[in-house]
Amino acid sequence: MTDQAQTPSPQSRSLAMNGFDWKRLSRHGGLIALALLLLINILITPNFLQLQTLFVNISQVATIAIVAVGMTLVIATAGIDLSVGAVMAVAGALAPLIFLSDFAQANPSLGLALSIAVPILVALVCGLFNGVLVAYLGVQPIIATLIFFISGRGIAQVLTNGNLQTFSHPGFSYIGTGKILGLPFQGWLVLVIAVVFWWVVNRTMFGRRILAVGGNEKAARLTGTPVRRVKIGVYVISAGLSGIAGLIVVAINSASDAARIGNLMELDAIAAAVVGGTLLMGGKAPIFGAILGAIIIQLVKYTLLANGVADEVALIAKAGIIVLAVYVQQGRKE
């Protein structure tokens, strides 16, 4: 009897093992995936360990990471933002229009400042539009942001007459090509944004309210949480960060193409957030997890392209990553 009491049944052992596996996977799965990707690239990808390769990946992952931070906050409220790519396109279209205007050419310093500030302000207004639809009109987040997903890129193309806009200014280009202590400016910007919003989520009342709304909106309302303002806030933040990402793309390329800037960014941002541990049902906002997810998404794309795999396969791989991340989340809940 003693031996029987001390020996767990096969069913209990299976449950314990399943619980252990899911817990470990959910906590360390991202780091394990990153380590595997790095190892694979070191073994099979030419020139992977060169500094130039590092700089290229930092430049390309920066926009994904910045947008993913905003997406993480939105998903933490049990929402979604499909408009991020379109917001990037609008911001990217406005920057050269403002900078190349007669006023900006006559006042170069002020023109430079306006070509950065105005697109970001317009992006914030776009986020306010999304937030009002969701919070006050009760439109489902996927529908509300789909509206600007469709119309926003059209607005950007109307602004530019569908033409590629080229322009270059050392001050503006620094956003995309500058370096601090030998590392790309965008990498430092991502770090600052991650630290700021980690602090917001973990150390401020607004952050606690974001998690409360996503965790249980009805309970949050009963405790006096201003749910509508919180929802508007996260969509505004998401759009503002998307506007910054759009400016980075323009600065890197010294050109603005409304048809291409931010194209499919919503997929990358959602994938990065989910891979980083953000729960699709809300209530959790791992900011640094989103950064890790963005790095993984970028490395998957880079690994495939650097080894001659078509870009279409990279899209399928990213979709598979989302499915796997959701599966892990479901297993963790059981």
mmCIF file of C-alpha atoms in Angstrom:
data_model
loop_
_atom_site.group_PDB
_atom_site.id
_atom_site.type_symbol
_atom_site.label_atom_id
_atom_site.label_comp_id
_atom_site.label_asym_id
_atom_site.label_seq_id
_atom_site.Cartn_x
_atom_site.Cartn_y
_atom_site.Cartn_z
ATOM 1 C CA MET A 1 0.000 0.000 0.000
ATOM 2 C CA THR A 2 2.844 2.342 0.789
ATOM 3 C CA ASP A 3 4.427 1.749 -2.610
ATOM 4 C CA GLN A 4 1.084 2.291 -4.285
ATOM 5 C CA ALA A 5 0.526 5.549 -2.481
ATOM 6 C CA GLN A 6 3.933 6.883 -3.378
ATOM 7 C CA THR A 7 3.870 5.837 -7.032
ATOM 8 C CA PRO A 8 1.920 8.282 -9.166
ATOM 9 C CA SER A 9 -0.467 6.850 -11.725
ATOM 10 C CA PRO A 10 0.435 7.011 -15.429
ATOM 11 C CA GLN A 11 -2.317 9.585 -15.911
ATOM 12 C CA SER A 12 -1.013 11.877 -13.160
ATOM 13 C CA ARG A 13 2.553 11.501 -14.451
ATOM 14 C CA SER A 14 1.336 12.459 -17.924
ATOM 15 C CA LEU A 15 -0.486 15.508 -16.609
ATOM 16 C CA ALA A 16 2.524 16.572 -14.572
ATOM 17 C CA MET A 17 4.813 16.172 -17.547
ATOM 18 C CA ASN A 18 2.421 18.056 -19.781
ATOM 19 C CA GLY A 19 2.158 20.889 -17.297
ATOM 20 C CA PHE A 20 5.929 21.040 -16.912
ATOM 21 C CA ASP A 21 6.514 20.966 -20.665
ATOM 22 C CA TRP A 22 4.051 23.718 -21.448
ATOM 23 C CA LYS A 23 5.292 25.897 -18.648
ATOM 24 C CA ARG A 24 8.891 25.585 -19.756
ATOM 25 C CA LEU A 25 7.989 26.061 -23.400
ATOM 26 C CA SER A 26 5.929 29.179 -22.746
ATOM 27 C CA ARG A 27 8.674 30.717 -20.624
ATOM 28 C CA HIS A 28 11.707 29.823 -22.687
ATOM 29 C CA GLY A 29 10.358 28.877 -26.114
ATOM 30 C CA GLY A 30 11.306 32.228 -27.636
ATOM 31 C CA LEU A 31 14.871 32.056 -26.377
ATOM 32 C CA ILE A 32 15.204 28.460 -27.544
ATOM 33 C CA ALA A 33 13.896 29.407 -31.006
ATOM 34 C CA LEU A 34 16.303 32.349 -31.178
ATOM 35 C CA ALA A 35 19.259 30.160 -30.177
ATOM 36 C CA LEU A 36 18.349 27.599 -32.825
ATOM 37 C CA LEU A 37 18.005 30.254 -35.525
ATOM 38 C CA LEU A 38 21.381 31.740 -34.623
ATOM 39 C CA LEU A 39 23.014 28.325 -34.671
ATOM 40 C CA ILE A 40 21.454 27.440 -38.029
ATOM 41 C CA ASN A 41 22.618 30.722 -39.551
ATOM 42 C CA ILE A 42 26.140 30.338 -38.181
ATOM 43 C CA LEU A 43 26.317 26.886 -39.783
ATOM 44 C CA ILE A 44 24.682 27.470 -43.174
ATOM 45 C CA THR A 45 24.351 31.202 -43.945
ATOM 46 C CA PRO A 46 27.352 32.835 -45.630
ATOM 47 C CA ASN A 47 28.801 35.912 -43.899
ATOM 48 C CA PHE A 48 26.268 35.719 -41.073
ATOM 49 C CA LEU A 49 28.806 36.706 -38.411
ATOM 50 C CA GLN A 50 29.929 39.845 -40.233
ATOM 51 C CA LEU A 51 29.073 43.235 -38.746
ATOM 52 C CA GLN A 52 27.356 44.291 -41.967
ATOM 53 C CA THR A 53 24.910 41.410 -41.582
ATOM 54 C CA LEU A 54 24.205 42.480 -38.003
ATOM 55 C CA PHE A 55 23.538 46.073 -39.087
ATOM 56 C CA VAL A 56 21.234 44.942 -41.903
ATOM 57 C CA ASN A 57 19.186 42.816 -39.524
ATOM 58 C CA ILE A 58 19.001 45.577 -36.902
ATOM 59 C CA SER A 59 17.748 48.017 -39.539
ATOM 60 C CA GLN A 60 15.117 45.586 -40.781
ATOM 61 C CA VAL A 61 13.960 44.353 -37.391
ATOM 62 C CA ALA A 62 13.644 47.849 -35.909
ATOM 63 C CA THR A 63 10.409 48.710 -37.691
ATOM 64 C CA ILE A 64 8.870 45.340 -36.822
ATOM 65 C CA ALA A 65 9.891 45.709 -33.172
ATOM 66 C CA ILE A 66 8.569 49.268 -32.846
ATOM 67 C CA VAL A 67 5.202 48.392 -34.370
ATOM 68 C CA ALA A 68 5.069 45.149 -32.351
ATOM 69 C CA VAL A 69 5.301 47.109 -29.094
ATOM 70 C CA GLY A 70 2.172 49.062 -30.023
ATOM 71 C CA MET A 71 0.454 45.901 -31.222
ATOM 72 C CA THR A 72 1.258 44.224 -27.908
ATOM 73 C CA LEU A 73 -0.525 46.974 -25.993
ATOM 74 C CA VAL A 74 -3.571 46.716 -28.256
ATOM 75 C CA ILE A 75 -3.749 42.920 -27.997
ATOM 76 C CA ALA A 76 -3.324 43.211 -24.224
ATOM 77 C CA THR A 77 -6.765 44.903 -24.176
ATOM 78 C CA ALA A 78 -8.163 41.983 -26.229
ATOM 79 C CA GLY A 79 -8.067 44.098 -29.379
ATOM 80 C CA ILE A 80 -6.196 43.971 -32.677
ATOM 81 C CA ASP A 81 -4.790 46.630 -35.022
ATOM 82 C CA LEU A 82 -4.762 45.783 -38.722
ATOM 83 C CA SER A 83 -4.119 49.407 -39.730
ATOM 84 C CA VAL A 84 -0.449 49.676 -38.703
ATOM 85 C CA GLY A 85 0.922 49.236 -42.230
ATOM 86 C CA ALA A 86 -1.474 51.793 -43.657
ATOM 87 C CA VAL A 87 -0.546 54.289 -40.935
ATOM 88 C CA MET A 88 3.112 53.770 -41.843
ATOM 89 C CA ALA A 89 2.253 54.519 -45.471
ATOM 90 C CA VAL A 90 0.415 57.747 -44.581
ATOM 91 C CA ALA A 91 3.274 58.966 -42.373
ATOM 92 C CA GLY A 92 5.800 58.018 -45.028
ATOM 93 C CA ALA A 93 3.842 59.885 -47.698
ATOM 94 C CA LEU A 94 3.527 63.065 -45.636
ATOM 95 C CA ALA A 95 7.216 63.404 -44.706
ATOM 96 C CA PRO A 96 8.581 64.206 -48.198
ATOM 97 C CA LEU A 97 5.510 66.269 -49.101
ATOM 98 C CA ILE A 98 6.163 68.548 -46.145
ATOM 99 C CA PHE A 99 9.941 68.624 -46.573
ATOM 100 C CA LEU A 100 9.766 69.455 -50.297
ATOM 101 C CA SER A 101 7.147 72.185 -49.857
ATOM 102 C CA ASP A 102 8.079 75.789 -50.607
ATOM 103 C CA PHE A 103 7.779 76.733 -46.945
ATOM 104 C CA ALA A 104 10.131 73.966 -45.825
ATOM 105 C CA GLN A 105 12.643 74.806 -48.528
ATOM 106 C CA ALA A 106 12.656 78.423 -47.381
ATOM 107 C CA ASN A 107 13.012 77.351 -43.720
ATOM 108 C CA PRO A 108 15.129 74.159 -43.801
ATOM 109 C CA SER A 109 15.459 73.590 -40.046
ATOM 110 C CA LEU A 110 11.781 74.166 -39.352
ATOM 111 C CA GLY A 111 10.883 72.152 -42.438
ATOM 112 C CA LEU A 112 12.921 69.219 -41.167
ATOM 113 C CA ALA A 113 11.235 69.363 -37.765
ATOM 114 C CA LEU A 114 7.776 69.548 -39.346
ATOM 115 C CA SER A 115 8.519 66.655 -41.717
ATOM 116 C CA ILE A 116 9.077 64.499 -38.625
ATOM 117 C CA ALA A 117 6.506 65.939 -36.222
ATOM 118 C CA VAL A 118 3.493 66.331 -38.521
ATOM 119 C CA PRO A 119 3.454 62.729 -39.835
ATOM 120 C CA ILE A 120 3.629 61.422 -36.264
ATOM 121 C CA LEU A 121 0.793 63.744 -35.186
ATOM 122 C CA VAL A 122 -1.308 62.599 -38.138
ATOM 123 C CA ALA A 123 -0.558 58.991 -37.192
ATOM 124 C CA LEU A 124 -1.814 59.699 -33.677
ATOM 125 C CA VAL A 125 -5.039 61.076 -35.152
ATOM 126 C CA CYS A 126 -5.411 57.877 -37.177
ATOM 127 C CA GLY A 127 -5.097 55.923 -33.940
ATOM 128 C CA LEU A 128 -7.690 58.169 -32.333
ATOM 129 C CA PHE A 129 -10.048 57.350 -35.208
ATOM 130 C CA ASN A 130 -9.552 53.617 -34.616
ATOM 131 C CA GLY A 131 -9.942 54.009 -30.866
ATOM 132 C CA VAL A 132 -13.185 55.963 -31.105
ATOM 133 C CA LEU A 133 -14.684 53.353 -33.420
ATOM 134 C CA VAL A 134 -13.797 50.606 -30.955
ATOM 135 C CA ALA A 135 -14.421 52.334 -27.627
ATOM 136 C CA TYR A 136 -17.396 54.591 -28.326
ATOM 137 C CA LEU A 137 -19.150 53.126 -31.366
ATOM 138 C CA GLY A 138 -18.674 49.517 -30.293
ATOM 139 C CA VAL A 139 -17.185 48.396 -33.607
ATOM 140 C CA GLN A 140 -15.233 45.145 -33.351
ATOM 141 C CA PRO A 141 -11.478 45.941 -33.358
ATOM 142 C CA ILE A 142 -10.786 43.777 -36.406
ATOM 143 C CA ILE A 143 -13.475 45.638 -38.389
ATOM 144 C CA ALA A 144 -12.608 49.089 -37.055
ATOM 145 C CA THR A 145 -8.952 48.807 -37.968
ATOM 146 C CA LEU A 146 -9.752 47.040 -41.251
ATOM 147 C CA ILE A 147 -11.457 50.273 -42.305
ATOM 148 C CA PHE A 148 -8.195 52.204 -42.112
ATOM 149 C CA PHE A 149 -6.241 49.203 -43.378
ATOM 150 C CA ILE A 150 -8.156 49.682 -46.646
ATOM 151 C CA SER A 151 -8.606 53.454 -46.734
ATOM 152 C CA GLY A 152 -5.292 54.526 -45.214
ATOM 153 C CA ARG A 153 -3.111 53.200 -48.013
ATOM 154 C CA GLY A 154 -5.519 54.772 -50.492
ATOM 155 C CA ILE A 155 -5.100 58.101 -48.702
ATOM 156 C CA ALA A 156 -1.318 57.743 -48.916
ATOM 157 C CA GLN A 157 -1.480 57.044 -52.637
ATOM 158 C CA VAL A 158 -3.797 59.999 -53.201
ATOM 159 C CA LEU A 159 -1.359 62.250 -51.328
ATOM 160 C CA THR A 160 1.499 61.158 -53.574
ATOM 161 C CA ASN A 161 -0.538 60.703 -56.787
ATOM 162 C CA GLY A 162 0.772 57.158 -56.732
ATOM 163 C CA ASN A 163 4.300 58.368 -57.459
ATOM 164 C CA LEU A 164 7.566 57.408 -55.791
ATOM 165 C CA GLN A 165 8.850 60.409 -53.833
ATOM 166 C CA THR A 166 12.585 60.731 -53.441
ATOM 167 C CA PHE A 167 14.275 63.143 -51.086
ATOM 168 C CA SER A 168 17.338 63.237 -48.900
ATOM 169 C CA HIS A 169 18.489 65.363 -45.996
ATOM 170 C CA PRO A 170 21.309 64.437 -43.594
ATOM 171 C CA GLY A 171 19.193 65.236 -40.558
ATOM 172 C CA PHE A 172 16.242 63.127 -41.704
ATOM 173 C CA SER A 173 18.411 60.326 -43.094
ATOM 174 C CA TYR A 174 20.038 59.944 -39.671
ATOM 175 C CA ILE A 175 16.830 58.279 -38.487
ATOM 176 C CA GLY A 176 17.505 55.454 -40.908
ATOM 177 C CA THR A 177 21.256 55.412 -41.428
ATOM 178 C CA GLY A 178 22.819 57.100 -38.385
ATOM 179 C CA LYS A 179 24.938 55.290 -35.823
ATOM 180 C CA ILE A 180 25.567 55.783 -32.109
ATOM 181 C CA LEU A 181 28.614 54.069 -30.626
ATOM 182 C CA GLY A 182 28.935 52.124 -33.850
ATOM 183 C CA LEU A 183 25.415 50.656 -33.731
ATOM 184 C CA PRO A 184 22.456 51.745 -35.910
ATOM 185 C CA PHE A 185 20.341 54.539 -34.475
ATOM 186 C CA GLN A 186 17.198 52.427 -34.939
ATOM 187 C CA GLY A 187 18.549 49.801 -32.551
ATOM 188 C CA TRP A 188 18.953 52.389 -29.800
ATOM 189 C CA LEU A 189 15.499 53.773 -30.579
ATOM 190 C CA VAL A 190 13.964 50.302 -30.203
ATOM 191 C CA LEU A 191 15.711 49.899 -26.850
ATOM 192 C CA VAL A 192 14.412 53.259 -25.595
ATOM 193 C CA ILE A 193 10.859 52.513 -26.747
ATOM 194 C CA ALA A 194 10.961 49.049 -25.155
ATOM 195 C CA VAL A 195 12.207 50.404 -21.812
ATOM 196 C CA VAL A 196 9.662 53.234 -21.787
ATOM 197 C CA PHE A 197 6.674 50.989 -22.485
ATOM 198 C CA TRP A 198 7.925 48.233 -20.186
ATOM 199 C CA TRP A 199 7.887 50.892 -17.477
ATOM 200 C CA VAL A 200 4.423 52.069 -18.545
ATOM 201 C CA VAL A 201 2.994 48.539 -18.382
ATOM 202 C CA ASN A 202 4.675 47.510 -15.131
ATOM 203 C CA ARG A 203 4.956 50.718 -13.152
ATOM 204 C CA THR A 204 2.039 52.995 -14.038
ATOM 205 C CA MET A 205 -1.696 53.062 -13.420
ATOM 206 C CA PHE A 206 -2.324 53.195 -17.164
ATOM 207 C CA GLY A 207 -0.369 49.975 -17.622
ATOM 208 C CA ARG A 208 -2.307 48.208 -14.881
ATOM 209 C CA ARG A 209 -5.532 49.381 -16.474
ATOM 210 C CA ILE A 210 -4.480 47.981 -19.861
ATOM 211 C CA LEU A 211 -4.009 44.548 -18.308
ATOM 212 C CA ALA A 212 -7.233 44.856 -16.331
ATOM 213 C CA VAL A 213 -9.283 45.688 -19.429
ATOM 214 C CA GLY A 214 -7.814 42.752 -21.329
ATOM 215 C CA GLY A 215 -8.077 40.383 -18.388
ATOM 216 C CA ASN A 216 -11.732 41.050 -17.611
ATOM 217 C CA GLU A 217 -13.353 44.123 -19.131
ATOM 218 C CA LYS A 218 -16.587 43.761 -17.168
ATOM 219 C CA ALA A 219 -14.735 43.556 -13.862
ATOM 220 C CA ALA A 220 -12.556 46.497 -14.868
ATOM 221 C CA ARG A 221 -15.662 48.613 -15.472
ATOM 222 C CA LEU A 222 -17.084 47.648 -12.092
ATOM 223 C CA THR A 223 -13.877 48.767 -10.367
ATOM 224 C CA GLY A 224 -14.055 52.188 -12.018
ATOM 225 C CA THR A 225 -11.455 51.672 -14.748
ATOM 226 C CA PRO A 226 -12.036 54.147 -17.620
ATOM 227 C CA VAL A 227 -12.215 51.370 -20.198
ATOM 228 C CA ARG A 228 -12.980 53.621 -23.155
ATOM 229 C CA ARG A 229 -10.042 55.926 -22.493
ATOM 230 C CA VAL A 230 -7.717 52.972 -22.042
ATOM 231 C CA LYS A 231 -8.792 51.484 -25.371
ATOM 232 C CA ILE A 232 -8.395 54.792 -27.170
ATOM 233 C CA GLY A 233 -4.993 55.216 -25.549
ATOM 234 C CA VAL A 234 -3.577 51.926 -26.826
ATOM 235 C CA TYR A 235 -4.773 52.531 -30.392
ATOM 236 C CA VAL A 236 -3.270 56.011 -30.349
ATOM 237 C CA ILE A 237 0.041 54.626 -29.076
ATOM 238 C CA SER A 238 0.008 51.862 -31.692
ATOM 239 C CA ALA A 239 -0.576 54.343 -34.489
ATOM 240 C CA GLY A 240 2.053 56.762 -33.187
ATOM 241 C CA LEU A 241 4.673 54.023 -33.106
ATOM 242 C CA SER A 242 3.612 52.964 -36.599
ATOM 243 C CA GLY A 243 4.135 56.539 -37.768
ATOM 244 C CA ILE A 244 7.676 56.484 -36.366
ATOM 245 C CA ALA A 245 8.323 53.183 -38.153
ATOM 246 C CA GLY A 246 7.085 54.695 -41.412
ATOM 247 C CA LEU A 247 9.555 57.573 -41.091
ATOM 248 C CA ILE A 248 12.401 55.114 -40.482
ATOM 249 C CA VAL A 249 11.571 53.257 -43.708
ATOM 250 C CA VAL A 250 11.575 56.518 -45.677
ATOM 251 C CA ALA A 251 14.854 57.589 -44.092
ATOM 252 C CA ILE A 252 16.534 54.267 -44.915
ATOM 253 C CA ASN A 253 15.455 54.354 -48.562
ATOM 254 C CA SER A 254 15.605 58.153 -49.085
ATOM 255 C CA ALA A 255 12.266 57.633 -50.806
ATOM 256 C CA SER A 256 8.592 57.098 -50.082
ATOM 257 C CA ASP A 257 6.483 54.545 -51.929
ATOM 258 C CA ALA A 258 2.912 54.591 -50.631
ATOM 259 C CA ALA A 259 2.172 51.226 -52.220
ATOM 260 C CA ARG A 260 5.002 49.418 -50.416
ATOM 261 C CA ILE A 261 5.715 51.116 -47.070
ATOM 262 C CA GLY A 262 4.322 48.977 -44.266
ATOM 263 C CA ASN A 263 3.045 46.316 -46.639
ATOM 264 C CA LEU A 264 2.087 43.231 -44.551
ATOM 265 C CA MET A 265 3.509 44.883 -41.425
ATOM 266 C CA GLU A 266 0.357 43.921 -39.535
ATOM 267 C CA LEU A 267 1.258 40.249 -40.055
ATOM 268 C CA ASP A 268 4.810 40.746 -38.790
ATOM 269 C CA ALA A 269 3.692 42.798 -35.787
ATOM 270 C CA ILE A 270 0.991 40.330 -34.731
ATOM 271 C CA ALA A 271 3.388 37.436 -35.195
ATOM 272 C CA ALA A 272 6.081 39.163 -33.127
ATOM 273 C CA ALA A 273 3.637 39.972 -30.331
ATOM 274 C CA VAL A 274 2.214 36.448 -30.187
ATOM 275 C CA VAL A 275 5.602 34.743 -30.434
ATOM 276 C CA GLY A 276 6.763 37.047 -27.653
ATOM 277 C CA GLY A 277 4.081 35.718 -25.306
ATOM 278 C CA THR A 278 1.223 38.189 -25.726
ATOM 279 C CA LEU A 279 -2.062 36.385 -25.110
ATOM 280 C CA LEU A 280 -4.587 36.926 -27.911
ATOM 281 C CA MET A 281 -7.417 37.010 -25.381
ATOM 282 C CA GLY A 282 -5.728 39.921 -23.596
ATOM 283 C CA GLY A 283 -4.481 40.593 -20.102
ATOM 284 C CA LYS A 284 -0.738 40.297 -20.745
ATOM 285 C CA ALA A 285 1.757 42.684 -22.369
ATOM 286 C CA PRO A 286 5.342 41.344 -22.416
ATOM 287 C CA ILE A 287 7.106 44.267 -24.089
ATOM 288 C CA PHE A 288 10.548 42.692 -24.247
ATOM 289 C CA GLY A 289 8.892 39.480 -25.394
ATOM 290 C CA ALA A 290 7.552 41.420 -28.390
ATOM 291 C CA ILE A 291 11.088 42.594 -29.185
ATOM 292 C CA LEU A 292 12.302 38.991 -28.978
ATOM 293 C CA GLY A 293 9.435 37.930 -31.232
ATOM 294 C CA ALA A 294 10.360 40.612 -33.769
ATOM 295 C CA ILE A 295 13.950 39.373 -33.831
ATOM 296 C CA ILE A 296 12.759 35.806 -34.410
ATOM 297 C CA ILE A 297 10.417 36.869 -37.234
ATOM 298 C CA GLN A 298 13.208 38.854 -38.899
ATOM 299 C CA LEU A 299 15.724 36.032 -38.527
ATOM 300 C CA VAL A 300 13.304 33.517 -40.049
ATOM 301 C CA LYS A 301 12.847 35.791 -43.045
ATOM 302 C CA TYR A 302 16.570 36.513 -43.329
ATOM 303 C CA THR A 303 17.529 32.844 -43.017
ATOM 304 C CA LEU A 304 15.201 31.793 -45.804
ATOM 305 C CA LEU A 305 16.065 34.628 -48.173
ATOM 306 C CA ALA A 306 19.825 34.401 -47.538
ATOM 307 C CA ASN A 307 19.700 30.728 -48.464
ATOM 308 C CA GLY A 308 17.774 31.194 -51.685
ATOM 309 C CA VAL A 309 14.264 30.426 -50.459
ATOM 310 C CA ALA A 310 11.488 32.470 -52.085
ATOM 311 C CA ASP A 311 9.863 35.298 -50.137
ATOM 312 C CA GLU A 312 6.489 33.571 -50.490
ATOM 313 C CA VAL A 313 7.833 30.677 -48.415
ATOM 314 C CA ALA A 314 8.878 33.182 -45.743
ATOM 315 C CA LEU A 315 5.246 34.341 -45.532
ATOM 316 C CA ILE A 316 4.095 30.749 -45.068
ATOM 317 C CA ALA A 317 6.758 30.248 -42.390
ATOM 318 C CA LYS A 318 5.587 33.337 -40.496
ATOM 319 C CA ALA A 319 1.994 32.105 -40.636
ATOM 320 C CA GLY A 320 3.179 28.760 -39.274
ATOM 321 C CA ILE A 321 4.994 30.532 -36.450
ATOM 322 C CA ILE A 322 1.761 32.274 -35.437
ATOM 323 C CA VAL A 323 -0.116 28.957 -35.447
ATOM 324 C CA LEU A 324 2.582 27.341 -33.301
ATOM 325 C CA ALA A 325 2.601 30.264 -30.850
ATOM 326 C CA VAL A 326 -1.188 30.121 -30.492
ATOM 327 C CA TYR A 327 -0.984 26.353 -29.965
ATOM 328 C CA VAL A 328 1.548 26.873 -27.175
ATOM 329 C CA GLN A 329 -0.749 29.445 -25.586
ATOM 330 C CA GLN A 330 -3.678 27.018 -25.716
ATOM 331 C CA GLY A 331 -1.571 24.260 -24.169
ATOM 332 C CA ARG A 332 -0.433 26.572 -21.396
ATOM 333 C CA LYS A 333 -4.050 27.286 -20.426
ATOM 334 C CA GLU A 334 -4.918 23.610 -20.052
#
